[in-house]
Amino acid sequence: MVDINAPHATSTARGDFDAWPCALQTLLDGMDIESKSSFTASLLAVDESARVRTSLLSVGELFVPDARTLCFALWSSSRTARAVHSTGRAALTFVFDEAFYQLQLNARPVSCGNFPLTCFVATIEAGESQRVDYARLTTGISFQLQQHKTVIERWYGQVQVLKRLASMHA
């Protein structure tokens, strides 16, 4: 029997940040999307009725233009998009490089013309990473594309829109 109250020799490494670490900037730089296509992040927002709304995002809906900014696109009809639009707040969570990341974001909607998604420009309010020495995080949520070429092409197009928005709102 294991005594869960006994002292144990494990450690948790936690890092706090308010700017994107270099490796994450590279991950979400809008380049080489095909090789990063299995990355998934969860964007969470609390709506006006205090319900948590979640959207899963890929490298095709996320773009980091600089050390403190995140541009992202959500389906306009999603409850998450409505929640972020009304509160201006969101959290982004994901697994990367064997660590769990969570970022608190201040977000504002920006016009993206007749683009079918709702676009936001967000600033990192606070971020943290966590890893433990007794286990390796290998994936968070992952997926496999069914129409790989079509989806990758769409993602490149979506990131191009996010890049234009980032340059207009810098």
PDB file of C-alpha atoms in Angstrom:
ATOM      1  CA  MET A   1       0.000   0.000   0.000  1.00  0.00           C
ATOM      2  CA  VAL A   2       1.250   3.474  -0.899  1.00  0.00           C
ATOM      3  CA  ASP A   3       1.082   6.223   1.685  1.00  0.00           C
ATOM      4  CA  ILE A   4      -0.039   9.290  -0.295  1.00  0.00           C
ATOM      5  CA  ASN A   5       0.904  11.526   2.632  1.00  0.00           C
ATOM      6  CA  ALA A   6       4.509  10.308   2.747  1.00  0.00           C
ATOM      7  CA  PRO A   7       7.149  12.755   1.506  1.00  0.00           C
ATOM      8  CA  HIS A   8       8.220  12.005  -2.033  1.00  0.00           C
ATOM      9  CA  ALA A   9      11.135  13.126  -4.123  1.00  0.00           C
ATOM     10  CA  THR A  10       9.383  14.702  -7.064  1.00  0.00           C
ATOM     11  CA  SER A  11       9.553  18.219  -8.283  1.00  0.00           C
ATOM     12  CA  THR A  12       7.393  20.446 -10.379  1.00  0.00           C
ATOM     13  CA  ALA A  13       9.070  22.986 -12.603  1.00  0.00           C
ATOM     14  CA  ARG A  14       6.918  26.014 -13.202  1.00  0.00           C
ATOM     15  CA  GLY A  15       7.815  28.981 -15.315  1.00  0.00           C
ATOM     16  CA  ASP A  16       5.947  32.263 -15.457  1.00  0.00           C
ATOM     17  CA  PHE A  17       6.181  34.571 -18.474  1.00  0.00           C
ATOM     18  CA  ASP A  18       4.480  37.543 -20.084  1.00  0.00           C
ATOM     19  CA  ALA A  19       6.069  37.136 -23.506  1.00  0.00           C
ATOM     20  CA  TRP A  20       6.177  34.164 -25.856  1.00  0.00           C
ATOM     21  CA  PRO A  21       9.224  31.941 -25.353  1.00  0.00           C
ATOM     22  CA  CYS A  22      11.250  31.734 -28.585  1.00  0.00           C
ATOM     23  CA  ALA A  23      10.311  28.094 -29.294  1.00  0.00           C
ATOM     24  CA  LEU A  24       6.601  28.958 -29.104  1.00  0.00           C
ATOM     25  CA  GLN A  25       7.050  31.979 -31.363  1.00  0.00           C
ATOM     26  CA  THR A  26       8.612  29.626 -33.896  1.00  0.00           C
ATOM     27  CA  LEU A  27       5.815  27.081 -33.474  1.00  0.00           C
ATOM     28  CA  LEU A  28       3.136  29.704 -34.194  1.00  0.00           C
ATOM     29  CA  ASP A  29       4.993  31.816 -36.773  1.00  0.00           C
ATOM     30  CA  GLY A  30       2.705  30.818 -39.668  1.00  0.00           C
ATOM     31  CA  MET A  31       5.558  29.062 -41.456  1.00  0.00           C
ATOM     32  CA  ASP A  32       5.886  25.386 -42.352  1.00  0.00           C
ATOM     33  CA  ILE A  33       2.306  24.706 -41.226  1.00  0.00           C
ATOM     34  CA  GLU A  34       2.265  21.225 -42.712  1.00  0.00           C
ATOM     35  CA  SER A  35       5.002  19.922 -40.378  1.00  0.00           C
ATOM     36  CA  LYS A  36       3.170  21.432 -37.377  1.00  0.00           C
ATOM     37  CA  SER A  37      -0.304  20.254 -38.388  1.00  0.00           C
ATOM     38  CA  SER A  38      -0.844  17.945 -35.407  1.00  0.00           C
ATOM     39  CA  PHE A  39      -0.541  20.786 -32.859  1.00  0.00           C
ATOM     40  CA  THR A  40      -3.788  21.567 -31.047  1.00  0.00           C
ATOM     41  CA  ALA A  41      -4.553  24.224 -28.444  1.00  0.00           C
ATOM     42  CA  SER A  42      -7.696  24.769 -26.417  1.00  0.00           C
ATOM     43  CA  LEU A  43      -9.054  28.299 -26.181  1.00  0.00           C
ATOM     44  CA  LEU A  44     -11.375  28.795 -23.224  1.00  0.00           C
ATOM     45  CA  ALA A  45     -13.630  31.732 -22.444  1.00  0.00           C
ATOM     46  CA  VAL A  46     -16.340  32.300 -19.861  1.00  0.00           C
ATOM     47  CA  ASP A  47     -19.595  33.634 -21.249  1.00  0.00           C
ATOM     48  CA  GLU A  48     -22.044  35.998 -19.559  1.00  0.00           C
ATOM     49  CA  SER A  49     -23.901  33.083 -17.933  1.00  0.00           C
ATOM     50  CA  ALA A  50     -20.609  31.904 -16.336  1.00  0.00           C
ATOM     51  CA  ARG A  51     -20.343  28.857 -18.611  1.00  0.00           C
ATOM     52  CA  VAL A  52     -16.931  27.881 -19.924  1.00  0.00           C
ATOM     53  CA  ARG A  53     -16.814  27.767 -23.723  1.00  0.00           C
ATOM     54  CA  THR A  54     -14.025  25.948 -25.531  1.00  0.00           C
ATOM     55  CA  SER A  55     -12.722  25.900 -29.082  1.00  0.00           C
ATOM     56  CA  LEU A  56      -9.906  23.705 -30.320  1.00  0.00           C
ATOM     57  CA  LEU A  57      -7.431  25.604 -32.473  1.00  0.00           C
ATOM     58  CA  SER A  58      -4.636  24.528 -34.806  1.00  0.00           C
ATOM     59  CA  VAL A  59      -1.599  26.246 -36.279  1.00  0.00           C
ATOM     60  CA  GLY A  60      -4.018  27.332 -39.009  1.00  0.00           C
ATOM     61  CA  GLU A  61      -5.985  29.530 -36.606  1.00  0.00           C
ATOM     62  CA  LEU A  62      -3.120  30.904 -34.501  1.00  0.00           C
ATOM     63  CA  PHE A  63      -0.375  33.387 -35.366  1.00  0.00           C
ATOM     64  CA  VAL A  64       2.237  35.013 -33.118  1.00  0.00           C
ATOM     65  CA  PRO A  65       3.493  38.233 -34.757  1.00  0.00           C
ATOM     66  CA  ASP A  66       5.677  39.361 -31.847  1.00  0.00           C
ATOM     67  CA  ALA A  67       6.707  38.467 -28.312  1.00  0.00           C
ATOM     68  CA  ARG A  68       3.506  39.625 -26.579  1.00  0.00           C
ATOM     69  CA  THR A  69       0.752  39.186 -29.175  1.00  0.00           C
ATOM     70  CA  LEU A  70      -1.444  36.360 -30.426  1.00  0.00           C
ATOM     71  CA  CYS A  71      -3.791  36.647 -33.381  1.00  0.00           C
ATOM     72  CA  PHE A  72      -6.433  33.963 -33.621  1.00  0.00           C
ATOM     73  CA  ALA A  73      -9.496  33.094 -35.653  1.00  0.00           C
ATOM     74  CA  LEU A  74     -12.678  31.353 -34.499  1.00  0.00           C
ATOM     75  CA  TRP A  75     -15.774  30.265 -36.353  1.00  0.00           C
ATOM     76  CA  SER A  76     -18.111  33.244 -36.108  1.00  0.00           C
ATOM     77  CA  SER A  77     -21.048  31.119 -34.980  1.00  0.00           C
ATOM     78  CA  SER A  78     -19.147  29.529 -32.088  1.00  0.00           C
ATOM     79  CA  ARG A  79     -20.115  30.181 -28.498  1.00  0.00           C
ATOM     80  CA  THR A  80     -16.432  30.712 -27.733  1.00  0.00           C
ATOM     81  CA  ALA A  81     -16.190  33.531 -30.277  1.00  0.00           C
ATOM     82  CA  ARG A  82     -19.236  35.197 -28.735  1.00  0.00           C
ATOM     83  CA  ALA A  83     -17.814  34.824 -25.211  1.00  0.00           C
ATOM     84  CA  VAL A  84     -14.413  36.287 -26.152  1.00  0.00           C
ATOM     85  CA  HIS A  85     -16.128  39.092 -28.060  1.00  0.00           C
ATOM     86  CA  SER A  86     -18.287  40.039 -25.067  1.00  0.00           C
ATOM     87  CA  THR A  87     -15.695  39.707 -22.290  1.00  0.00           C
ATOM     88  CA  GLY A  88     -12.397  40.386 -24.038  1.00  0.00           C
ATOM     89  CA  ARG A  89     -10.793  37.577 -22.048  1.00  0.00           C
ATOM     90  CA  ALA A  90      -9.634  34.064 -22.883  1.00  0.00           C
ATOM     91  CA  ALA A  91      -7.195  31.384 -21.800  1.00  0.00           C
ATOM     92  CA  LEU A  92      -5.132  29.313 -24.209  1.00  0.00           C
ATOM     93  CA  THR A  93      -3.885  25.901 -23.051  1.00  0.00           C
ATOM     94  CA  PHE A  94      -1.726  23.330 -24.812  1.00  0.00           C
ATOM     95  CA  VAL A  95       1.089  20.814 -24.448  1.00  0.00           C
ATOM     96  CA  PHE A  96       4.453  21.618 -26.014  1.00  0.00           C
ATOM     97  CA  ASP A  97       7.974  20.317 -25.428  1.00  0.00           C
ATOM     98  CA  GLU A  98       6.835  18.001 -22.603  1.00  0.00           C
ATOM     99  CA  ALA A  99       5.228  20.849 -20.638  1.00  0.00           C
ATOM    100  CA  PHE A 100       1.691  22.117 -20.067  1.00  0.00           C
ATOM    101  CA  TYR A 101       1.166  25.771 -21.002  1.00  0.00           C
ATOM    102  CA  GLN A 102      -1.584  28.159 -20.024  1.00  0.00           C
ATOM    103  CA  LEU A 103      -1.831  31.771 -21.128  1.00  0.00           C
ATOM    104  CA  GLN A 104      -4.277  34.391 -19.900  1.00  0.00           C
ATOM    105  CA  LEU A 105      -5.187  36.720 -22.753  1.00  0.00           C
ATOM    106  CA  ASN A 106      -6.792  40.109 -23.221  1.00  0.00           C
ATOM    107  CA  ALA A 107      -8.422  39.926 -26.649  1.00  0.00           C
ATOM    108  CA  ARG A 108     -10.246  42.300 -28.923  1.00  0.00           C
ATOM    109  CA  PRO A 109     -12.108  41.497 -32.101  1.00  0.00           C
ATOM    110  CA  VAL A 110     -10.764  43.050 -35.288  1.00  0.00           C
ATOM    111  CA  SER A 111     -12.418  43.416 -38.634  1.00  0.00           C
ATOM    112  CA  CYS A 112     -11.267  40.900 -41.211  1.00  0.00           C
ATOM    113  CA  GLY A 113     -13.575  41.935 -44.020  1.00  0.00           C
ATOM    114  CA  ASN A 114     -15.666  39.168 -45.538  1.00  0.00           C
ATOM    115  CA  PHE A 115     -13.415  36.449 -44.101  1.00  0.00           C
ATOM    116  CA  PRO A 116     -15.695  33.647 -42.776  1.00  0.00           C
ATOM    117  CA  LEU A 117     -14.022  33.563 -39.334  1.00  0.00           C
ATOM    118  CA  THR A 118     -14.036  36.060 -36.480  1.00  0.00           C
ATOM    119  CA  CYS A 119     -10.538  37.359 -35.818  1.00  0.00           C
ATOM    120  CA  PHE A 120      -9.018  38.580 -32.571  1.00  0.00           C
ATOM    121  CA  VAL A 121      -5.779  40.262 -31.568  1.00  0.00           C
ATOM    122  CA  ALA A 122      -4.763  39.342 -28.024  1.00  0.00           C
ATOM    123  CA  THR A 123      -2.054  40.393 -25.606  1.00  0.00           C
ATOM    124  CA  ILE A 124      -0.521  38.013 -23.104  1.00  0.00           C
ATOM    125  CA  GLU A 125      -1.546  39.058 -19.619  1.00  0.00           C
ATOM    126  CA  ALA A 126       0.234  36.139 -17.953  1.00  0.00           C
ATOM    127  CA  GLY A 127       1.553  32.755 -18.962  1.00  0.00           C
ATOM    128  CA  GLU A 128       2.900  29.742 -17.186  1.00  0.00           C
ATOM    129  CA  SER A 129       4.393  26.401 -18.040  1.00  0.00           C
ATOM    130  CA  GLN A 130       4.478  23.335 -15.820  1.00  0.00           C
ATOM    131  CA  ARG A 131       6.361  20.067 -15.994  1.00  0.00           C
ATOM    132  CA  VAL A 132       7.034  17.330 -13.475  1.00  0.00           C
ATOM    133  CA  ASP A 133      10.052  15.068 -13.195  1.00  0.00           C
ATOM    134  CA  TYR A 134       8.084  11.851 -12.796  1.00  0.00           C
ATOM    135  CA  ALA A 135       6.145  11.989 -16.081  1.00  0.00           C
ATOM    136  CA  ARG A 136       6.602  13.263 -19.618  1.00  0.00           C
ATOM    137  CA  LEU A 137       3.709  15.019 -21.296  1.00  0.00           C
ATOM    138  CA  THR A 138       3.718  13.746 -24.838  1.00  0.00           C
ATOM    139  CA  THR A 139       0.523  15.194 -26.256  1.00  0.00           C
ATOM    140  CA  GLY A 140      -2.453  17.195 -25.228  1.00  0.00           C
ATOM    141  CA  ILE A 141      -5.346  16.893 -27.629  1.00  0.00           C
ATOM    142  CA  SER A 142      -4.241  15.601 -30.999  1.00  0.00           C
ATOM    143  CA  PHE A 143      -5.926  14.862 -34.293  1.00  0.00           C
ATOM    144  CA  GLN A 144      -5.288  13.477 -37.743  1.00  0.00           C
ATOM    145  CA  LEU A 145      -6.436  15.455 -40.782  1.00  0.00           C
ATOM    146  CA  GLN A 146      -8.870  13.666 -43.096  1.00  0.00           C
ATOM    147  CA  GLN A 147      -8.413  15.972 -46.105  1.00  0.00           C
ATOM    148  CA  HIS A 148      -4.802  16.874 -45.451  1.00  0.00           C
ATOM    149  CA  LYS A 149      -4.006  18.930 -48.573  1.00  0.00           C
ATOM    150  CA  THR A 150      -7.279  20.876 -48.523  1.00  0.00           C
ATOM    151  CA  VAL A 151      -7.020  21.685 -44.814  1.00  0.00           C
ATOM    152  CA  ILE A 152      -3.352  22.713 -45.015  1.00  0.00           C
ATOM    153  CA  GLU A 153      -4.130  25.058 -47.933  1.00  0.00           C
ATOM    154  CA  ARG A 154      -7.042  26.581 -45.974  1.00  0.00           C
ATOM    155  CA  TRP A 155      -4.821  27.030 -42.910  1.00  0.00           C
ATOM    156  CA  TYR A 156      -2.153  28.846 -44.932  1.00  0.00           C
ATOM    157  CA  GLY A 157      -4.875  31.183 -46.222  1.00  0.00           C
ATOM    158  CA  GLN A 158      -6.248  31.781 -42.730  1.00  0.00           C
ATOM    159  CA  VAL A 159      -2.779  32.542 -41.343  1.00  0.00           C
ATOM    160  CA  GLN A 160      -2.194  35.010 -44.201  1.00  0.00           C
ATOM    161  CA  VAL A 161      -5.319  36.891 -43.061  1.00  0.00           C
ATOM    162  CA  LEU A 162      -4.053  36.832 -39.450  1.00  0.00           C
ATOM    163  CA  LYS A 163      -0.649  38.134 -40.589  1.00  0.00           C
ATOM    164  CA  ARG A 164      -2.300  41.059 -42.414  1.00  0.00           C
ATOM    165  CA  LEU A 165      -4.398  41.818 -39.332  1.00  0.00           C
ATOM    166  CA  ALA A 166      -1.326  41.684 -37.113  1.00  0.00           C
ATOM    167  CA  SER A 167       0.520  44.190 -39.275  1.00  0.00           C
ATOM    168  CA  MET A 168      -2.496  46.529 -39.283  1.00  0.00           C
ATOM    169  CA  HIS A 169      -2.913  46.361 -35.486  1.00  0.00           C
ATOM    170  CA  ALA A 170       0.709  46.415 -34.376  1.00  0.00           C
TER     171      ALA A 170
END
